[in-house]
Coordinates of N, CA, C and O in Angstrom, one line a residue:
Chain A
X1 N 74.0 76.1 68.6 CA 72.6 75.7 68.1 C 71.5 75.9 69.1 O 70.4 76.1 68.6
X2 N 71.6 75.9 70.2 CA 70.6 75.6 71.4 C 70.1 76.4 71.5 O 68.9 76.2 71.2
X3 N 70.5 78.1 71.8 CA 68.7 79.1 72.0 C 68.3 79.3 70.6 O 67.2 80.0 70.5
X4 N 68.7 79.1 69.8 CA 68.4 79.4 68.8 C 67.1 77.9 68.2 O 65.9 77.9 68.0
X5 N 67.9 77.1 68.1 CA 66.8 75.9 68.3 C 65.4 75.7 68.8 O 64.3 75.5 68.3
X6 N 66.2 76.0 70.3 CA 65.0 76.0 70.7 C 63.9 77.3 71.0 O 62.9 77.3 71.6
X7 N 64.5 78.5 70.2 CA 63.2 79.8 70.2 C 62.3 78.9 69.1 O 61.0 78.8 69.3
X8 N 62.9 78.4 68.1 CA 62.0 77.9 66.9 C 61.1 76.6 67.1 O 60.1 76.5 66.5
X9 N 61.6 75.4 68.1 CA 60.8 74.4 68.4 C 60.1 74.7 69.8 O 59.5 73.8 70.2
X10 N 60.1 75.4 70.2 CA 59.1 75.9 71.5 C 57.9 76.2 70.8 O 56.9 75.5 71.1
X11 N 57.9 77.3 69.9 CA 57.2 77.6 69.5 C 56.6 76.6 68.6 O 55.4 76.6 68.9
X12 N 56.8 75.9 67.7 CA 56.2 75.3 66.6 C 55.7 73.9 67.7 O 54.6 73.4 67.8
X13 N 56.7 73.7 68.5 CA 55.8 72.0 69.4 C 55.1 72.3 69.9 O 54.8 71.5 70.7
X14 N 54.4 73.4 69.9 CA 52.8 74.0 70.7 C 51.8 73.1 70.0 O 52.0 72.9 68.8
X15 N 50.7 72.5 70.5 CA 49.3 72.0 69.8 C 48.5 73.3 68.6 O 47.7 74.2 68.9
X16 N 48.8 73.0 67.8 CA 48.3 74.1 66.4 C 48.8 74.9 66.1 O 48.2 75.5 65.2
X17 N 50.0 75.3 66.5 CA 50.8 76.3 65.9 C 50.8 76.1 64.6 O 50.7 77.0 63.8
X18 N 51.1 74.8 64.1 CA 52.3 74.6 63.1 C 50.9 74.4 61.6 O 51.1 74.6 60.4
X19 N 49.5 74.0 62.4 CA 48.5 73.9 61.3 C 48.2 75.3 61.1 O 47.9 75.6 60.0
X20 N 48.2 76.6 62.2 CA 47.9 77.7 61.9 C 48.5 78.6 60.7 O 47.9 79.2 59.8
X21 N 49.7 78.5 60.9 CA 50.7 78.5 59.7 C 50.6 78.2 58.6 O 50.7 79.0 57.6
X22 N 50.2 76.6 58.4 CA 49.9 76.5 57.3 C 48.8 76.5 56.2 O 48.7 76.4 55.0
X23 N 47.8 76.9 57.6 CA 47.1 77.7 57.0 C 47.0 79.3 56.3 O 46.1 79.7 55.6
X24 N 47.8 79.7 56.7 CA 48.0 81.1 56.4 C 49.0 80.9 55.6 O 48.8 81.7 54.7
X25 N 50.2 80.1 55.2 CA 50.8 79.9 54.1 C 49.7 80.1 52.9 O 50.2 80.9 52.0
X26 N 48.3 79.7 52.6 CA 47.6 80.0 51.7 C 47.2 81.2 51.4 O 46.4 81.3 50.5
X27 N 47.9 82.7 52.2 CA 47.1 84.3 52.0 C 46.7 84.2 53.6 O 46.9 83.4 54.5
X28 N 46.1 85.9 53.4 CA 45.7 86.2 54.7 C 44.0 86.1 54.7 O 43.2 86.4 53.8
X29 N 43.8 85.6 56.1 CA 42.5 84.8 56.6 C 42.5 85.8 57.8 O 43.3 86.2 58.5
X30 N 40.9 85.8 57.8 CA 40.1 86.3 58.9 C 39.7 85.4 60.0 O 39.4 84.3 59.6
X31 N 39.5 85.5 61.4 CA 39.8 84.9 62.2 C 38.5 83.3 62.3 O 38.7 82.1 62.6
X32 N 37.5 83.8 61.9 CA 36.5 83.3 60.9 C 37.2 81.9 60.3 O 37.1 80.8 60.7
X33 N 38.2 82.4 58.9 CA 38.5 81.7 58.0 C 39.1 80.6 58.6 O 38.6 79.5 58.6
X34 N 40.1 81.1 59.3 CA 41.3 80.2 60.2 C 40.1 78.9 60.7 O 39.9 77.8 60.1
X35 N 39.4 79.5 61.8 CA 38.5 78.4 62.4 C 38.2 77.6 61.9 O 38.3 76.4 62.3
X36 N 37.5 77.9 60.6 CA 36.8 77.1 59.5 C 37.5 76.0 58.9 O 37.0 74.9 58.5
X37 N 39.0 76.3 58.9 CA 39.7 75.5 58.5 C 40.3 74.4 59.3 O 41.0 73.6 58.7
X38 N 40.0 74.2 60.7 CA 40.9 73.7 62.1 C 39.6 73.8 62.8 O 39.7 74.4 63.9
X39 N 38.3 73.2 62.5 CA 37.3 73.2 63.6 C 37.0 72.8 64.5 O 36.1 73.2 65.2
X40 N 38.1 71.5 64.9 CA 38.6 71.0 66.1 C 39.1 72.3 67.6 O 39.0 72.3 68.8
X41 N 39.7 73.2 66.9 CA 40.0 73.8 67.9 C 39.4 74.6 68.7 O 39.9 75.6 68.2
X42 N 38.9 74.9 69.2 CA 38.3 76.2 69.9 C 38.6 77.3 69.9 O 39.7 77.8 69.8
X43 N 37.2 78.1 70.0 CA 38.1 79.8 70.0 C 39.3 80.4 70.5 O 40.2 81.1 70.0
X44 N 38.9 79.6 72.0 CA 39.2 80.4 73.3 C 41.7 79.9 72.5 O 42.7 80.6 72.4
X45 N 41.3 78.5 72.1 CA 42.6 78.2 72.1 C 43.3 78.6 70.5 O 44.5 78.5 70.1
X46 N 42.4 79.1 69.8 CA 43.1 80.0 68.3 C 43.2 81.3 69.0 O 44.3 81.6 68.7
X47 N 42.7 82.3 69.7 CA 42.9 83.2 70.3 C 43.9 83.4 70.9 O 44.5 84.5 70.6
X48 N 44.4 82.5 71.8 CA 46.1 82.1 72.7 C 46.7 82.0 71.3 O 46.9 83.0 70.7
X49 N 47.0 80.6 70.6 CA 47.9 80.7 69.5 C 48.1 82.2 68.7 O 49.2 82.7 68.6
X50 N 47.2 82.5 68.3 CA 46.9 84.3 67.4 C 48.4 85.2 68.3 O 49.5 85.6 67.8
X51 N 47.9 85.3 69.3 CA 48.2 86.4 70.2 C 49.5 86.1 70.6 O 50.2 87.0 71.0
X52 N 50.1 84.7 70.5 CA 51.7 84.1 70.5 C 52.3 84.4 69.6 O 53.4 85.1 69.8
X53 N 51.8 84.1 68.3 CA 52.3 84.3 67.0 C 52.3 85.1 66.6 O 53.0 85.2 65.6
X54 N 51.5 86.6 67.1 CA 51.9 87.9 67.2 C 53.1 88.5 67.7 O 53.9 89.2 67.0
X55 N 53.3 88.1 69.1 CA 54.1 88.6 69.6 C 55.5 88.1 69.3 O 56.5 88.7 69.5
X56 N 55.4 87.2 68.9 CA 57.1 86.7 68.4 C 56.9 86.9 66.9 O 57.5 86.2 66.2
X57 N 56.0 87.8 66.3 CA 56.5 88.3 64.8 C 56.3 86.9 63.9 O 57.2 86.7 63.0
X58 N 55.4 86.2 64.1 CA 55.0 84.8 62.7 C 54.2 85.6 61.9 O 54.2 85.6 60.7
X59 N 53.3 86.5 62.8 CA 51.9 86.9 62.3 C 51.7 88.4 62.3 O 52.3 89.1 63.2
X60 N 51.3 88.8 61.7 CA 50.9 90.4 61.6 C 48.8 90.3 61.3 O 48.1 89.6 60.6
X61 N 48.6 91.5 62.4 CA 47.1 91.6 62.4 C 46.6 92.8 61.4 O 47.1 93.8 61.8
X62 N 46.3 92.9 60.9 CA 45.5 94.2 59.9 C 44.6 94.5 60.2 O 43.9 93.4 60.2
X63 N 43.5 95.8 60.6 CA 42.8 95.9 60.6 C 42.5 97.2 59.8 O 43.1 98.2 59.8
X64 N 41.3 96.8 59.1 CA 40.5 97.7 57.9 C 39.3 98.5 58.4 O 38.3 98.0 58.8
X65 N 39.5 99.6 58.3 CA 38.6 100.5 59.3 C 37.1 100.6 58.4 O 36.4 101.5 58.2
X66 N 37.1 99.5 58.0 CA 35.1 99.8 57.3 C 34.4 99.6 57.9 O 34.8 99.7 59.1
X67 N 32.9 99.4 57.8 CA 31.9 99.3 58.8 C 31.2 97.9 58.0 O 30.9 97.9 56.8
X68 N 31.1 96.7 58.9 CA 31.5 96.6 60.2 C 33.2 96.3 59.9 O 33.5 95.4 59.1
X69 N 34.3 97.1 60.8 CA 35.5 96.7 61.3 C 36.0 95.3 60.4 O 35.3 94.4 60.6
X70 N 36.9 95.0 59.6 CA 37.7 94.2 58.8 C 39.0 93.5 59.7 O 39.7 94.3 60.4
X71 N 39.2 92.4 59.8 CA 40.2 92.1 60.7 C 41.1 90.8 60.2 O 40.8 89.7 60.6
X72 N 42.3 91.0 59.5 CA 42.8 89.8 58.9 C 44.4 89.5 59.7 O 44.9 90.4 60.4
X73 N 44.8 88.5 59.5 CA 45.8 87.9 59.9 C 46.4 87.3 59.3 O 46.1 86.1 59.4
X74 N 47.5 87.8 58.5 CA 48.7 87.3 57.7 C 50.0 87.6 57.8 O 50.3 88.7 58.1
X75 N 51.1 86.2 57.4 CA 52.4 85.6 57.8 C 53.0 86.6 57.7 O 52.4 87.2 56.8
X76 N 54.1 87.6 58.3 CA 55.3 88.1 58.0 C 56.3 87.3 57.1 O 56.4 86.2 56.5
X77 N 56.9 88.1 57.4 CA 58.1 87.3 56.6 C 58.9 86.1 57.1 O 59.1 85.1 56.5
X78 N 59.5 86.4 58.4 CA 60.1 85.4 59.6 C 58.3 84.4 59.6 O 58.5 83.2 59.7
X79 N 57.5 84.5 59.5 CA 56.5 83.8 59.4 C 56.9 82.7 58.0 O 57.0 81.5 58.0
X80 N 56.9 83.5 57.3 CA 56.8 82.7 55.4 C 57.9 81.7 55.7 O 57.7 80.5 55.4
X81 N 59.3 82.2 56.4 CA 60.3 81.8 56.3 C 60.2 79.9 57.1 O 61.0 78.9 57.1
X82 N 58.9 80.0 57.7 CA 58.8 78.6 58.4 C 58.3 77.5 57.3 O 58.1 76.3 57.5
X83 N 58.1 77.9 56.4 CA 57.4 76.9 55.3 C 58.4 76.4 55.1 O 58.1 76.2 54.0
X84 N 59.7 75.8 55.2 CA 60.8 74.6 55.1 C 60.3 73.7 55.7 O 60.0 72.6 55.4
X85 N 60.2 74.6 57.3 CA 60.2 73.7 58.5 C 59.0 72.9 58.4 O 59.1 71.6 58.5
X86 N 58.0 73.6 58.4 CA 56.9 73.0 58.5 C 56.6 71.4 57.7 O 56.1 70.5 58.3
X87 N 57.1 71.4 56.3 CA 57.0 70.7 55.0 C 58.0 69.8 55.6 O 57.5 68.7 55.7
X88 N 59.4 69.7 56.3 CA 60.0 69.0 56.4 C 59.0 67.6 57.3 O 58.7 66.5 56.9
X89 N 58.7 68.7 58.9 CA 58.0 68.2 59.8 C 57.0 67.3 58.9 O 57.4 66.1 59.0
X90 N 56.3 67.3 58.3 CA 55.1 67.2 57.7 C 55.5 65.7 56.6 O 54.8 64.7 56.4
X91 N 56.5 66.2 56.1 CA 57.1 64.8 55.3 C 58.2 63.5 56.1 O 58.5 62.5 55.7
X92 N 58.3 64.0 57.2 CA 59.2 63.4 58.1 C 58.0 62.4 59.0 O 58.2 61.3 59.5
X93 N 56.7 63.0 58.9 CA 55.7 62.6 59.9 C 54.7 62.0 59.1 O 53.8 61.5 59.7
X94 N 54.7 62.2 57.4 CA 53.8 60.9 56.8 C 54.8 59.6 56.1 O 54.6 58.6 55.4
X95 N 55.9 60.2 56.6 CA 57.2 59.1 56.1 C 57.4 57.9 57.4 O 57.5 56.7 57.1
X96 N 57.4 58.4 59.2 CA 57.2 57.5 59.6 C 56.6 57.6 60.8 O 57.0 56.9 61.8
X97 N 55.6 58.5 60.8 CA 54.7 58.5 62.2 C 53.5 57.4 61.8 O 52.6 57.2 62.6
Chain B
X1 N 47.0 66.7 58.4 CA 48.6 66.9 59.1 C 48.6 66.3 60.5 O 49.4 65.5 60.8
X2 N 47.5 67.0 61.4 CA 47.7 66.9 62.4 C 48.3 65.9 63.3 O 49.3 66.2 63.9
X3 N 47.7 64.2 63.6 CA 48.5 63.5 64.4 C 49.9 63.3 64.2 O 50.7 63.1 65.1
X4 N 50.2 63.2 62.7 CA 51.7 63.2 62.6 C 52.5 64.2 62.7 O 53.7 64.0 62.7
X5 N 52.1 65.4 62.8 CA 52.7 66.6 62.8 C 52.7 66.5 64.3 O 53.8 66.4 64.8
X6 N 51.9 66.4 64.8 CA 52.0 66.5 66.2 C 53.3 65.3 66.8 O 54.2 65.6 67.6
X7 N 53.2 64.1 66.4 CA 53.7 63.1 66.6 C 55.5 63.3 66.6 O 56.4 62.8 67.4
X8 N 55.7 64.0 65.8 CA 57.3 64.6 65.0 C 57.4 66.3 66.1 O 58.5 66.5 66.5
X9 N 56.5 67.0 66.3 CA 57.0 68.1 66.9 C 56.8 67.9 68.7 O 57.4 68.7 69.5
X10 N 56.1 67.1 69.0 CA 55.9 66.8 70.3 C 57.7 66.6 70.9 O 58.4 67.4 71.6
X11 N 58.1 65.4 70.3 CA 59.3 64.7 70.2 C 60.3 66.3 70.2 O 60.8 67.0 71.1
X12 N 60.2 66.6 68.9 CA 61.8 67.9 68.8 C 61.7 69.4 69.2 O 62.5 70.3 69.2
X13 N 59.7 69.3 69.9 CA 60.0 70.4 70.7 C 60.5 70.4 72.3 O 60.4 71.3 73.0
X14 N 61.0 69.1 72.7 CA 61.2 69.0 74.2 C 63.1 69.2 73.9 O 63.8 68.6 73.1
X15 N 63.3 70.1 74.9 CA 64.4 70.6 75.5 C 65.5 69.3 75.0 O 65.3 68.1 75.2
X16 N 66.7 70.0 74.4 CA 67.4 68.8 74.2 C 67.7 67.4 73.1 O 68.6 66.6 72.9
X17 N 66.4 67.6 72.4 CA 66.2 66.6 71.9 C 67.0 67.2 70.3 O 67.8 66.3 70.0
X18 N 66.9 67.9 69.6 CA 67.3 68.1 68.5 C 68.9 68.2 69.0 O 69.5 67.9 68.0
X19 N 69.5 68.5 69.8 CA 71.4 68.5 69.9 C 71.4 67.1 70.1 O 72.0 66.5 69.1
X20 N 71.0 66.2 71.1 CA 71.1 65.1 71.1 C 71.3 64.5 69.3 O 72.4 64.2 68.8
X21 N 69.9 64.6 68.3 CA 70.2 64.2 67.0 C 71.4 64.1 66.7 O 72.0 63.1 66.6
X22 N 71.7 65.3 66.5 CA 72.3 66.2 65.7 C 74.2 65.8 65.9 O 75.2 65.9 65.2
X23 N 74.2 65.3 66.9 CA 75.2 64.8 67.5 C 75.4 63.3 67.2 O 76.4 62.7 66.8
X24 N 74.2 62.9 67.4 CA 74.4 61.4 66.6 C 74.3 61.4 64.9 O 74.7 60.5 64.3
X25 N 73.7 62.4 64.4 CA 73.8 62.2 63.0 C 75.6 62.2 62.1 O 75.8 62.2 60.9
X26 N 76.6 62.3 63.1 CA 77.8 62.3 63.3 C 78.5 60.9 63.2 O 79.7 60.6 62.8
X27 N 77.3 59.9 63.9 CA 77.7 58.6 63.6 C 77.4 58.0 65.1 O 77.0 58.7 66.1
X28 N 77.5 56.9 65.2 CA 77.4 56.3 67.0 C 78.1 56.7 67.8 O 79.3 56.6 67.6
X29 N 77.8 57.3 68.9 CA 78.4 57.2 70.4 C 78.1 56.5 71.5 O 77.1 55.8 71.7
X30 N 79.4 57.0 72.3 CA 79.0 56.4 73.8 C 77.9 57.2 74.7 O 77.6 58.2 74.1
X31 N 77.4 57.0 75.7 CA 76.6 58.2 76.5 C 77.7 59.0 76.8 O 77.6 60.1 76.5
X32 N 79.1 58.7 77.5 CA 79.8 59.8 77.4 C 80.6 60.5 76.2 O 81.5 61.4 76.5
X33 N 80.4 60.3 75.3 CA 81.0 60.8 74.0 C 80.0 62.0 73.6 O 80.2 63.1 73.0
X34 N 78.5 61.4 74.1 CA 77.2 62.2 73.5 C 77.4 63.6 74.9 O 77.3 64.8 74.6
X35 N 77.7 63.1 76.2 CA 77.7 64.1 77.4 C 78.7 65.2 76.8 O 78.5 66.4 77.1
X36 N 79.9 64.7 75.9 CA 80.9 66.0 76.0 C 80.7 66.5 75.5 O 81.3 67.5 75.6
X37 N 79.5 66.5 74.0 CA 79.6 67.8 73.5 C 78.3 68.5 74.1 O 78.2 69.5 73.5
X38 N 77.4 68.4 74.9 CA 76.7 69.0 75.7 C 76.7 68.9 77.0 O 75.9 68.4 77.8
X39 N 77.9 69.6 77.2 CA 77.9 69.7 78.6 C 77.3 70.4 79.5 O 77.6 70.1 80.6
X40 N 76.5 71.2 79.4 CA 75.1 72.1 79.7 C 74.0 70.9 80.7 O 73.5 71.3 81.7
X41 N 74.0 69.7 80.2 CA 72.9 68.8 79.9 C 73.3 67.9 81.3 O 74.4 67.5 81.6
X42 N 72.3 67.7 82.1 CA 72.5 66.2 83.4 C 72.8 65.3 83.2 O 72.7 65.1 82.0
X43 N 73.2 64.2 83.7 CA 73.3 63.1 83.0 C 71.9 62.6 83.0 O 71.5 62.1 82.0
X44 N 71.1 62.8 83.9 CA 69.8 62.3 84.4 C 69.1 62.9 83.1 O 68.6 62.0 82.4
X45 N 68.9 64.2 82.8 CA 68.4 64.6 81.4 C 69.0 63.5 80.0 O 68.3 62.8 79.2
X46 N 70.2 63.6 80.3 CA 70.3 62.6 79.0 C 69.8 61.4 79.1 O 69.4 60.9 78.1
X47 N 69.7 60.8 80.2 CA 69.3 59.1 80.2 C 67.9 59.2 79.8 O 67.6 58.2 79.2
X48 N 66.9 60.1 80.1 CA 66.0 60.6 79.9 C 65.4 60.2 78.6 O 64.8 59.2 78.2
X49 N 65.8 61.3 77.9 CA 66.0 61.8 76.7 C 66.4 60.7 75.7 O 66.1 60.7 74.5
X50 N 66.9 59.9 76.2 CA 67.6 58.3 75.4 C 66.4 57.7 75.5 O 65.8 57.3 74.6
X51 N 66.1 57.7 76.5 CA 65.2 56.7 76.7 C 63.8 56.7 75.9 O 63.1 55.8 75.5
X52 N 63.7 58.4 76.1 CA 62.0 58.5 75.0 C 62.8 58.6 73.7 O 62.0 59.1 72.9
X53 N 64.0 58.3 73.2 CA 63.9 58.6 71.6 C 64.4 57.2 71.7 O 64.8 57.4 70.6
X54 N 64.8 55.9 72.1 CA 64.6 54.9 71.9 C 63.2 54.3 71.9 O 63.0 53.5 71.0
X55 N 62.2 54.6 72.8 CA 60.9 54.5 72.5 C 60.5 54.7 71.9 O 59.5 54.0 71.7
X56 N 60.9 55.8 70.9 CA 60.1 56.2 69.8 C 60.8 55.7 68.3 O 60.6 56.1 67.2
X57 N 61.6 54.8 68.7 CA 62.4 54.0 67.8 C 63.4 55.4 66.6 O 63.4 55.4 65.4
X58 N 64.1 56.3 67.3 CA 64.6 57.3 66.7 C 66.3 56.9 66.8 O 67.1 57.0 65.8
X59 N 66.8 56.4 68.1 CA 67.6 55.9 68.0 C 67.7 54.3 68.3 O 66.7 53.5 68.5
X60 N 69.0 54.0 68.4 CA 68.3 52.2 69.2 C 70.1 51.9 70.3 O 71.0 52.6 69.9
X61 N 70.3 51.3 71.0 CA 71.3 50.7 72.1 C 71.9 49.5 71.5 O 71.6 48.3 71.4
X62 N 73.1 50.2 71.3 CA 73.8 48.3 71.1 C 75.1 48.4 72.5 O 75.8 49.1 73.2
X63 N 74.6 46.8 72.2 CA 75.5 46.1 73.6 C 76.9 45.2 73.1 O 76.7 44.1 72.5
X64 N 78.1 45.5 73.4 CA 78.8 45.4 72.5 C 79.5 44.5 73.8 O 80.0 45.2 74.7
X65 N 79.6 42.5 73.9 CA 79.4 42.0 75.0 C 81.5 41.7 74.7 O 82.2 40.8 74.3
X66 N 81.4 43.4 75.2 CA 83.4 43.3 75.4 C 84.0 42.8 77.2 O 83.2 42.4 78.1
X67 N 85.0 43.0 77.3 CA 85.1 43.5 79.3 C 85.6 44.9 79.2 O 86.7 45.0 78.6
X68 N 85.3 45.7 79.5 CA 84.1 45.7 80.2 C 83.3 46.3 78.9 O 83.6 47.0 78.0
X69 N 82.0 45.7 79.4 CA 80.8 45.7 78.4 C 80.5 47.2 77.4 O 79.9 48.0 78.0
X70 N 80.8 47.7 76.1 CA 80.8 48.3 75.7 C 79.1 48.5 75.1 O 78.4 47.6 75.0
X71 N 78.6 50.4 74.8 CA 77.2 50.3 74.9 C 77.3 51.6 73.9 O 78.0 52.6 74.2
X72 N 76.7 51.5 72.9 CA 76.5 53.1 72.2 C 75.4 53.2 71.0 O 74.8 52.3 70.5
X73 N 75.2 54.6 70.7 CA 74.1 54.1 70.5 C 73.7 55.2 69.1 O 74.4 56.3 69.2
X74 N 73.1 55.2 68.2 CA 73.2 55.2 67.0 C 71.9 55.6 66.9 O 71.0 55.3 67.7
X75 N 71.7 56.4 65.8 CA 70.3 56.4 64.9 C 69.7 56.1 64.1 O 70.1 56.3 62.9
X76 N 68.2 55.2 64.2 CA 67.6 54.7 63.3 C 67.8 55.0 61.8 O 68.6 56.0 61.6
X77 N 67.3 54.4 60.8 CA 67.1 54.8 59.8 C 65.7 56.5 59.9 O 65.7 57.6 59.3
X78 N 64.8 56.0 60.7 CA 63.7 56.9 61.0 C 64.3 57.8 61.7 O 63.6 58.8 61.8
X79 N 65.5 58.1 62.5 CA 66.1 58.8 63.5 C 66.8 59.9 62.0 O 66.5 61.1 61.8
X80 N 67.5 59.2 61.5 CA 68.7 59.8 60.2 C 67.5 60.9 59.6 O 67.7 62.1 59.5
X81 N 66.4 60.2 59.3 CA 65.2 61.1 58.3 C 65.0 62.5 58.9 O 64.8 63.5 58.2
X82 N 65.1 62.5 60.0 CA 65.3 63.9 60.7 C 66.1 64.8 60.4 O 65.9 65.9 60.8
X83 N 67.1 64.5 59.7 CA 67.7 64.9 59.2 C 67.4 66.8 58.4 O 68.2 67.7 58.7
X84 N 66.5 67.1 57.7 CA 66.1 68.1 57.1 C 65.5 68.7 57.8 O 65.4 69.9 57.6
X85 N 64.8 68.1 59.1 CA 63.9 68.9 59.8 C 64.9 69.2 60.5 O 65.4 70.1 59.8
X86 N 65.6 69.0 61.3 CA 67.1 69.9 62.4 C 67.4 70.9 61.2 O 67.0 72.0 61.1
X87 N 68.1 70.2 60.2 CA 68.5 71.5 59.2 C 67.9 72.6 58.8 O 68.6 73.6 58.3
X88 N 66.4 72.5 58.8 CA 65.9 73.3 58.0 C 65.3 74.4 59.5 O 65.0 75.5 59.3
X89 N 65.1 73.7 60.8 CA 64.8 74.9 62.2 C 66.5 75.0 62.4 O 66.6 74.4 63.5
X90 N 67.3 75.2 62.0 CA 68.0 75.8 62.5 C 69.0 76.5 61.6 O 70.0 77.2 61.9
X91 N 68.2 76.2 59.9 CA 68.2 77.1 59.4 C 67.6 78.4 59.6 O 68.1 79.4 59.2
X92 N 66.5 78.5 60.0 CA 65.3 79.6 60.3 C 65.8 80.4 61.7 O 66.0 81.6 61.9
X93 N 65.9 79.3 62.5 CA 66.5 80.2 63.8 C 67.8 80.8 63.8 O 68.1 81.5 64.7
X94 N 68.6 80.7 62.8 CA 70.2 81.3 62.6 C 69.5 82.6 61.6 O 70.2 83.5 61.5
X95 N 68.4 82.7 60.9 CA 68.3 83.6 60.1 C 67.1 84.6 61.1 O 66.9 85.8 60.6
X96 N 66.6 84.2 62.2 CA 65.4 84.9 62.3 C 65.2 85.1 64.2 O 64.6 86.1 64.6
X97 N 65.8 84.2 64.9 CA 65.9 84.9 66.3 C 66.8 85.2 66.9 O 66.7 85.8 68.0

């Protein structure tokens, strides 16, 4: 169980990972949208989260070559596949946090 | 979501803490019954680790007043609820890292 465990709770026990997600569980959002949704957080720290969740494959970036430049960000699939986790987390934590 | 989300992944993203569960969702042990199946683990990490998931009322210590004093220790009903969340990240990490 252990690297495997923990590649998946490293990542999700980060501060906003796991709202970022679930945000994007809704369709793909522009970096814009995300904010709008989590206004508490700061650019500087959706920009770190974005760029994590890229790189371990949660997140896929698109960019649409129009003028001005199109830029969205939506779940892969190993992304989608966190929506158990997330809902467990989430029911586990208005059950007894 | 957030403080309880945070509340529940703060806890099962620290090192250790979901095998610890997962071990007691097995039924009660001793601290050395919990040490053998993670033998990877310090003793100093484990006492640790007891100690903030007793704090956080996940598991709880019984004192069993034998000679010599018997001690093991079990999971809450709120400890047990965890239950879906271990299962369901380590469903995702067996399918995805």
């Amino acid at each position: 169980m252990c690297p495997k465990y923990e590649c998946a709770t490293e990542l999700l026990g980060k501060k906003w990972t796991g709202l970022i997600i679930r945000v994007l569980l809704g369709g793909p959002k522009r970096f814009k949208e995300i904010k709008e949704q989590i206004p508490e957080m700061s650019d500087k720290m959706l920009t770190d989260r974005m760029k994590e969740l890229e790189h371990c494959e949660i997140i896929k970036r698109n960019v649409y070559p129009e003028m001005p430049v199109r830029i969205e960000y939506e779940l892969t699939q190993k992304g989608q596949g966190l929506e158990p986790v997330i809902q467990s987390i989430q029911d586990w934590g208005e059950h007894w946090c």
